[in-house]
Tab-separated table of C-alpha atoms in Angstrom:
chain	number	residue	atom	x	y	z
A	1	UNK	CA	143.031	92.051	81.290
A	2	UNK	CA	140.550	94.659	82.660
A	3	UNK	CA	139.897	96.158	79.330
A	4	UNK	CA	139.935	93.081	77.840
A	5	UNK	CA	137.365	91.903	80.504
A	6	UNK	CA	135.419	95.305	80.621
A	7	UNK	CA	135.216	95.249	76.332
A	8	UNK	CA	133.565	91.573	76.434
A	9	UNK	CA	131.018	92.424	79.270
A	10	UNK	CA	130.023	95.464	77.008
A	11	UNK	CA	130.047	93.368	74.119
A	12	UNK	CA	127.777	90.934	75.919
A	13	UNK	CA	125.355	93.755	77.511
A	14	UNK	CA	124.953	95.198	74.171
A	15	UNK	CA	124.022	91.931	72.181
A	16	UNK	CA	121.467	91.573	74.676
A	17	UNK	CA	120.206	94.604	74.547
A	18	UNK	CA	120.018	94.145	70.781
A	19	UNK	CA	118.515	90.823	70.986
A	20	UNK	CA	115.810	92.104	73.094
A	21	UNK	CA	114.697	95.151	71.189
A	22	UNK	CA	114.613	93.346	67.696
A	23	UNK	CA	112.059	91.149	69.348
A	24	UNK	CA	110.163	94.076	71.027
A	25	UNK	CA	110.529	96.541	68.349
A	26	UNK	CA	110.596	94.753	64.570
A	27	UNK	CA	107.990	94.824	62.322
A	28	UNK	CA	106.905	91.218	62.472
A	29	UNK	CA	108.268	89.828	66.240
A	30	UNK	CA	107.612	86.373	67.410
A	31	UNK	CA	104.995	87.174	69.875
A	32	UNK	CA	106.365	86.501	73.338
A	33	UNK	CA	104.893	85.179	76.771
A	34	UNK	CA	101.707	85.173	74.540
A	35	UNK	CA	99.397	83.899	77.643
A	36	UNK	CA	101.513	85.271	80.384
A	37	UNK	CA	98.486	87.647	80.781
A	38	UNK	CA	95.523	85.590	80.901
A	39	UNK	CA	96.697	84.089	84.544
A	40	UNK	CA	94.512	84.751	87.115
A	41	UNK	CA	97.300	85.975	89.494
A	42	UNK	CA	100.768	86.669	88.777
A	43	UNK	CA	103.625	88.324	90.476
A	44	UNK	CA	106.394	90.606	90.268
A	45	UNK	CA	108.579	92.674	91.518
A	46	UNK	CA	110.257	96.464	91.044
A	47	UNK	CA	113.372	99.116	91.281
A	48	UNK	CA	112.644	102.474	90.923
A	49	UNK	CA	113.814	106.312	91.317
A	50	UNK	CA	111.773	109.164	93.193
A	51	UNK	CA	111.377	112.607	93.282
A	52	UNK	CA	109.557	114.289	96.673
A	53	UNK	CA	108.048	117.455	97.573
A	54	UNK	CA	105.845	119.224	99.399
A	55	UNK	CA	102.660	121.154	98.096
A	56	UNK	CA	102.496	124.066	101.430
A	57	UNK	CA	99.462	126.232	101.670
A	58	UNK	CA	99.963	129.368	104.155
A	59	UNK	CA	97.801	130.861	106.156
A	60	UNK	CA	98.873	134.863	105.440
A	61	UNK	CA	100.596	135.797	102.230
A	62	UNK	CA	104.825	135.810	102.164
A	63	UNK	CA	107.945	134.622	101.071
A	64	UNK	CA	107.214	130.657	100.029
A	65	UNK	CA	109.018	128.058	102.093
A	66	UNK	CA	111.812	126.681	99.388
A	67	UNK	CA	111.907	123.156	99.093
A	68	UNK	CA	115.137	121.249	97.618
A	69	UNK	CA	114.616	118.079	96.112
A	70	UNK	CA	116.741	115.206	95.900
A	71	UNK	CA	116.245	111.891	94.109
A	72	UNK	CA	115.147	109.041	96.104
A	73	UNK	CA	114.975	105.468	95.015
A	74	UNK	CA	112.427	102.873	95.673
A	75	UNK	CA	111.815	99.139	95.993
A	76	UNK	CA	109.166	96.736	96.258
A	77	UNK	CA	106.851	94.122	95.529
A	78	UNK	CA	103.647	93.387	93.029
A	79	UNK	CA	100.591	91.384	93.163
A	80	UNK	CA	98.139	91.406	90.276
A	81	UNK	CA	94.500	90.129	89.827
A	82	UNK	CA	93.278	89.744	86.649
A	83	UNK	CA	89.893	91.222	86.965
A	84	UNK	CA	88.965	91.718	82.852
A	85	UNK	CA	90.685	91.333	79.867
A	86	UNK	CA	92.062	94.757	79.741
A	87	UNK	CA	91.302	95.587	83.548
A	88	UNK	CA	93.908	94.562	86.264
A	89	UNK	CA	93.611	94.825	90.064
A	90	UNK	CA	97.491	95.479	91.624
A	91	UNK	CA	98.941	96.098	95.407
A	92	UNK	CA	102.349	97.461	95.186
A	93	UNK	CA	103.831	97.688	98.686
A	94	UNK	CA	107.094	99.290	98.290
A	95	UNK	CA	110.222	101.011	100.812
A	96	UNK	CA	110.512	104.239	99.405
A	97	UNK	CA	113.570	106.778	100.922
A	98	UNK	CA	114.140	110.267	100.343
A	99	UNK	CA	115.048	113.853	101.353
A	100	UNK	CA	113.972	117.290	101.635
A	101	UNK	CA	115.257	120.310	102.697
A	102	UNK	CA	113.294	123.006	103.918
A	103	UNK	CA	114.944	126.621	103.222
A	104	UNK	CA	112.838	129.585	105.339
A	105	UNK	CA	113.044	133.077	104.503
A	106	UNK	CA	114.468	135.703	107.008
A	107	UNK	CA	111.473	137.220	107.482
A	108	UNK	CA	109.933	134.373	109.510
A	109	UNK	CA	112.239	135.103	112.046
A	110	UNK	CA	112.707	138.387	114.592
A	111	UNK	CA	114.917	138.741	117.345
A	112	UNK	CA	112.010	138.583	119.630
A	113	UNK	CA	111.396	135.077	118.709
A	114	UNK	CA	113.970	133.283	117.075
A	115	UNK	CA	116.994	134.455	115.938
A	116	UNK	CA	117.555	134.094	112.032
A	117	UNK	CA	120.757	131.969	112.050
A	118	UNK	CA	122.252	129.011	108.906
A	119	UNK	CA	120.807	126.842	111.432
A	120	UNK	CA	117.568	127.811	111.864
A	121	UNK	CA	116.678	128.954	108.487
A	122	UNK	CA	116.993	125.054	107.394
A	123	UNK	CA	115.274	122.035	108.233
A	124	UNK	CA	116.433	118.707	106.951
A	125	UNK	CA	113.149	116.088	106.102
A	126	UNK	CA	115.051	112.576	105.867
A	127	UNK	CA	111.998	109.978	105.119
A	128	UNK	CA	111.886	105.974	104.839
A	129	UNK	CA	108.071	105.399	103.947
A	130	UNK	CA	106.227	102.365	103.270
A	131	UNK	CA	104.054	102.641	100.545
A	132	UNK	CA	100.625	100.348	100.617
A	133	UNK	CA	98.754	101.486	96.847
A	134	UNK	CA	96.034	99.484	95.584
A	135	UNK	CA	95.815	100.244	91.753
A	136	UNK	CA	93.622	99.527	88.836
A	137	UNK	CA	95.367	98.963	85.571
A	138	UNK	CA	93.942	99.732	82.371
A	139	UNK	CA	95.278	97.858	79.962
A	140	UNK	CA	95.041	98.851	75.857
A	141	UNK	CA	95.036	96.087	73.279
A	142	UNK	CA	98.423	94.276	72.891
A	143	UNK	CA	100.387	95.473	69.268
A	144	UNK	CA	102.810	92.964	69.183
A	145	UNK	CA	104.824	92.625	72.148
A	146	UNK	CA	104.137	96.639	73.444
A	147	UNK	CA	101.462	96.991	75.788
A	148	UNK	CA	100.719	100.354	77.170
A	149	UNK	CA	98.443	101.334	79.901
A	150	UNK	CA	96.912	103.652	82.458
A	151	UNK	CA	97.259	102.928	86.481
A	152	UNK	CA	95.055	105.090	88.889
A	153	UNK	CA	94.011	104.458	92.445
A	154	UNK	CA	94.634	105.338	96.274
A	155	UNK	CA	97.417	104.728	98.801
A	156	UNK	CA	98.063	104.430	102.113
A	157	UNK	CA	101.858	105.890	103.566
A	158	UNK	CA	103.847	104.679	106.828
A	159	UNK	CA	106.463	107.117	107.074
A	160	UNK	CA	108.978	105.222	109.389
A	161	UNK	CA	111.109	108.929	110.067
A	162	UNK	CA	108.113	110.690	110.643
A	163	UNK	CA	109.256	111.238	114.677
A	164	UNK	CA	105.880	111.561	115.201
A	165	UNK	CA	106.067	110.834	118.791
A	166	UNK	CA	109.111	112.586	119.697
A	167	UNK	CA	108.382	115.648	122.659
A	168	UNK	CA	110.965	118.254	120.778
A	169	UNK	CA	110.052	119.893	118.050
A	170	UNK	CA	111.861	122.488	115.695
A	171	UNK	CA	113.701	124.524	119.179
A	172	UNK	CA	115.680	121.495	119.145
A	173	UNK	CA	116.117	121.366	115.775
A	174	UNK	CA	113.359	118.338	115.457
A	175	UNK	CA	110.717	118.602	112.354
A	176	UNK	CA	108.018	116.541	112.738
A	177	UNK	CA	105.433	115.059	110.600
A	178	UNK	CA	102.588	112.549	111.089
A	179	UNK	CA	103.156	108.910	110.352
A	180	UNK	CA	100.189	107.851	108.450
A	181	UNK	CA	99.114	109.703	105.081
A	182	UNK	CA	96.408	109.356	102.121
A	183	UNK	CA	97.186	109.744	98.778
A	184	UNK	CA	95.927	108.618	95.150
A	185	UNK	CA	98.111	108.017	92.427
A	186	UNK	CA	97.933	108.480	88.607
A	187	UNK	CA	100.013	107.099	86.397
A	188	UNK	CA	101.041	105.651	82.827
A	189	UNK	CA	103.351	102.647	81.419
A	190	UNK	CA	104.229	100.193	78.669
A	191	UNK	CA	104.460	96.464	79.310
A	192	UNK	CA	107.123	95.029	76.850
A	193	UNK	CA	107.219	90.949	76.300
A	194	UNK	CA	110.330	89.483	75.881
A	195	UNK	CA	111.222	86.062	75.930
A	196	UNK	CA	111.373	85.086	79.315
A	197	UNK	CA	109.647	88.200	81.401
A	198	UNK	CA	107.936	91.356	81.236
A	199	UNK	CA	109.188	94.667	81.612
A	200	UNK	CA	107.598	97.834	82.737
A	201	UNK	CA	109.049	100.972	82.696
A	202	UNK	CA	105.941	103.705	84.163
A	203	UNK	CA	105.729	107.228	85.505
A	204	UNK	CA	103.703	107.652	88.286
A	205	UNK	CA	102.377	110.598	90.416
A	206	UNK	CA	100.963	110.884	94.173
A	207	UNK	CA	99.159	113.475	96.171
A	208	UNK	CA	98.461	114.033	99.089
A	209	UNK	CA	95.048	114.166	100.931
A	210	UNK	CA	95.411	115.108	104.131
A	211	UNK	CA	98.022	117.884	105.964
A	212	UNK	CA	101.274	116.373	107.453
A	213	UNK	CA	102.683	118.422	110.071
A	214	UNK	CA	102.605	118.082	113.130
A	215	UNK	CA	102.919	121.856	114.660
A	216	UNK	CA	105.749	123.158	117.159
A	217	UNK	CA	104.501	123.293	120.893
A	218	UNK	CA	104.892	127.572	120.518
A	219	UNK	CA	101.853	128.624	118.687
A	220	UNK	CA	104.021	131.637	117.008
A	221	UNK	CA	106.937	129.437	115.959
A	222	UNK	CA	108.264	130.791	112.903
A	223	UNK	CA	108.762	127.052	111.321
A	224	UNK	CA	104.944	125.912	111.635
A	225	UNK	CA	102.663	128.926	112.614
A	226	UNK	CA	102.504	130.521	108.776
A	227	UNK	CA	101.209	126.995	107.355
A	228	UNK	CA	98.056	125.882	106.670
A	229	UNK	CA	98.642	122.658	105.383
A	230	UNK	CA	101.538	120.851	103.684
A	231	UNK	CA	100.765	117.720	101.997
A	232	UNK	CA	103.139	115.372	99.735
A	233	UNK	CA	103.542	115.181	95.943
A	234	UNK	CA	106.096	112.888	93.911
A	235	UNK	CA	106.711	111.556	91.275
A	236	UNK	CA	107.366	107.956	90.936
A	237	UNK	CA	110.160	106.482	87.759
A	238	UNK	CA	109.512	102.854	88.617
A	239	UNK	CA	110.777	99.652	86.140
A	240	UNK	CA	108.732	96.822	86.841
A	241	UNK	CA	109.883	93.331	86.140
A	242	UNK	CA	107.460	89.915	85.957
């Protein structure tokens, strides 16, 4: 009964699938959702994968801090003004989560400061932030039911893990980073119609304006004296769905 069960949701999934790509993709489709676009205001909403990382400029030349990525995954909300035919104005508020790990070299550390131990050498960035972009989308001219289009514009970032206003710092094995960051974001998608809704899969970058860390209380601590600045970059996979 489970493979008999498991064979018909398949079965289902891919006659969907089918369906819905011989109306995207053939030659002659019946257009869908043909004035979907011409609303004033419409809404949405999307699920979405990240990647995080940290650009780090030093202050002397040596060994780079290693950062190890991990994939994240987002969620969140969309609001979009129609401002021109192929011009859209869009706030995406989204909960984004990730983690980082930061791997130091041995030779930030000496016995007369901190001793190079598994510990020490790595510091463990968990962050929940809450992303506030507002975007303009540039729309090109509909083929069909395909719709690329460009998406640039700036963001504001609460990062809720930030421990911002905690009083230890990396002695006690506490890495801290501001709460509030700047970014823009450039990006690129494809809107396809189907019958019923939209969907848009898009790629999306973000960088950092303005330095993160928050510096250890020790001016010559081996996790935070060596950097000049260290500001975010990611990459955004997000499929959007209106």
């Amino acid at each position: 009964m489970k493979k008999l069960f498991f064979l018909l949701l398949l079965s289902t999934i891919t006659n969907g699938y089918s369906q819905f790509a011989k109306n995207i993709f053939s030659k002659d489709p019946i257009i869908n959702l043909e004035n979907f676009q011409k609303q004033k205001i419409h809404f949405g909403f999307f699920l979405g994968f990240n990647s995080y990382d940290f650009k780090i400029d030093y202050k002397k030349a040596g060994p780079d801090i290693q950062v190890n990525k991990s994939t994240g995954f987002n969620v969140g909300l969309v609001s979009d003004l129609r401002l021109h035919e192929y011009i859209n104005l869009r706030f995406e508020p989204g909960l984004y989560y990730t983690k980082r790990l930061l791997n130091y070299d041995e030779s930030y550390f000496t016995p007369t400061t901190v001793a190079f131990t598994p510990s020490n050498r790595v510091r463990e960035v968990n962050s929940t932030y809450i992303n506030f972009p507002l975007l303009l989308k540039f729309s090109s001219l509909r083929t069909g039911n395909i719709r690329p289009y460009l998406l640039g514009g700036a963001s504001a970032t609460l990062n809720l893990s930030s421990n911002a206003k905690s009083m230890d710092d990396n002695l006690e094995q506490q890495f801290r980073v501001k709460s509030w960051t700047t970014n823009y974001e450039l990006g690129f998608g494809i809107d396809l119609f189907s019958e019923y809704f939209i969907f848009s899969p898009s790629i999306r970058g973000v960088f950092g304006l303005n330095d993160e860390l928050i510096r250890d209380k020790d001016p010559n601590s081996p996790w935070t004296s060596n950097i000049e600045s260290m500001k975010t970059r990611a990459v955004f996979i997000n499929f959007t769905f209106h």
